[in-house]
JSON list of C-alpha atoms in Angstrom, two decimals:
[
{"chain": "A", "resi": 10, "resn": "MET", "atom": "CA", "xyz": [110.57, 100.52, 94.26]},
{"chain": "A", "resi": 11, "resn": "ALA", "atom": "CA", "xyz": [108.01, 101.86, 96.72]},
{"chain": "A", "resi": 12, "resn": "ASN", "atom": "CA", "xyz": [109.28, 104.78, 98.78]},
{"chain": "A", "resi": 13, "resn": "THR", "atom": "CA", "xyz": [106.53, 105.85, 101.16]},
{"chain": "A", "resi": 14, "resn": "PRO", "atom": "CA", "xyz": [105.37, 103.56, 103.98]},
{"chain": "A", "resi": 15, "resn": "SER", "atom": "CA", "xyz": [101.82, 103.57, 102.63]},
{"chain": "A", "resi": 16, "resn": "ALA", "atom": "CA", "xyz": [103.06, 102.52, 99.19]},
{"chain": "A", "resi": 17, "resn": "LYS", "atom": "CA", "xyz": [105.06, 99.69, 100.76]},
{"chain": "A", "resi": 18, "resn": "LYS", "atom": "CA", "xyz": [101.97, 98.58, 102.65]},
{"chain": "A", "resi": 19, "resn": "ALA", "atom": "CA", "xyz": [99.93, 98.69, 99.45]},
{"chain": "A", "resi": 20, "resn": "THR", "atom": "CA", "xyz": [102.41, 96.51, 97.57]},
{"chain": "A", "resi": 21, "resn": "ARG", "atom": "CA", "xyz": [102.41, 94.03, 100.47]},
{"chain": "A", "resi": 22, "resn": "LYS", "atom": "CA", "xyz": [98.62, 93.90, 100.41]},
{"chain": "A", "resi": 23, "resn": "ILE", "atom": "CA", "xyz": [98.50, 93.41, 96.64]},
{"chain": "A", "resi": 24, "resn": "ALA", "atom": "CA", "xyz": [101.10, 90.62, 96.84]},
{"chain": "A", "resi": 25, "resn": "ALA", "atom": "CA", "xyz": [99.13, 88.80, 99.53]},
{"chain": "A", "resi": 26, "resn": "ARG", "atom": "CA", "xyz": [95.89, 89.19, 97.60]},
{"chain": "A", "resi": 27, "resn": "THR", "atom": "CA", "xyz": [97.36, 87.88, 94.36]},
{"chain": "A", "resi": 28, "resn": "ALA", "atom": "CA", "xyz": [98.76, 84.86, 96.20]},
{"chain": "A", "resi": 29, "resn": "VAL", "atom": "CA", "xyz": [95.34, 84.11, 97.69]},
{"chain": "A", "resi": 30, "resn": "ASN", "atom": "CA", "xyz": [93.67, 84.60, 94.33]},
{"chain": "A", "resi": 31, "resn": "LYS", "atom": "CA", "xyz": [96.11, 82.23, 92.64]},
{"chain": "A", "resi": 32, "resn": "THR", "atom": "CA", "xyz": [95.52, 79.44, 95.15]},
{"chain": "A", "resi": 33, "resn": "ARG", "atom": "CA", "xyz": [91.76, 79.94, 95.03]},
{"chain": "A", "resi": 34, "resn": "ARG", "atom": "CA", "xyz": [91.66, 79.93, 91.25]},
{"chain": "A", "resi": 35, "resn": "SER", "atom": "CA", "xyz": [93.73, 76.76, 90.97]},
{"chain": "A", "resi": 36, "resn": "ARG", "atom": "CA", "xyz": [91.54, 75.06, 93.58]},
{"chain": "A", "resi": 37, "resn": "VAL", "atom": "CA", "xyz": [88.38, 76.01, 91.68]},
{"chain": "A", "resi": 38, "resn": "ARG", "atom": "CA", "xyz": [89.90, 74.74, 88.43]},
{"chain": "A", "resi": 39, "resn": "THR", "atom": "CA", "xyz": [90.81, 71.36, 89.91]},
{"chain": "A", "resi": 40, "resn": "PHE", "atom": "CA", "xyz": [87.36, 71.11, 91.48]},
{"chain": "A", "resi": 41, "resn": "ILE", "atom": "CA", "xyz": [85.67, 71.79, 88.15]},
{"chain": "A", "resi": 42, "resn": "ARG", "atom": "CA", "xyz": [87.91, 69.27, 86.43]},
{"chain": "A", "resi": 43, "resn": "LYS", "atom": "CA", "xyz": [86.96, 66.62, 89.00]},
{"chain": "A", "resi": 44, "resn": "VAL", "atom": "CA", "xyz": [83.25, 67.27, 88.56]},
{"chain": "A", "resi": 45, "resn": "GLU", "atom": "CA", "xyz": [83.31, 67.07, 84.78]}
]
């Protein structure tokens, strides 16, 4: 578990980024599938 405020902020940032990446990647995959 993150103890320092900066570490907590970092984990929050990483979580948000991974969520964005996941949605983007799935969208790209579906787009490619449609094109093919």
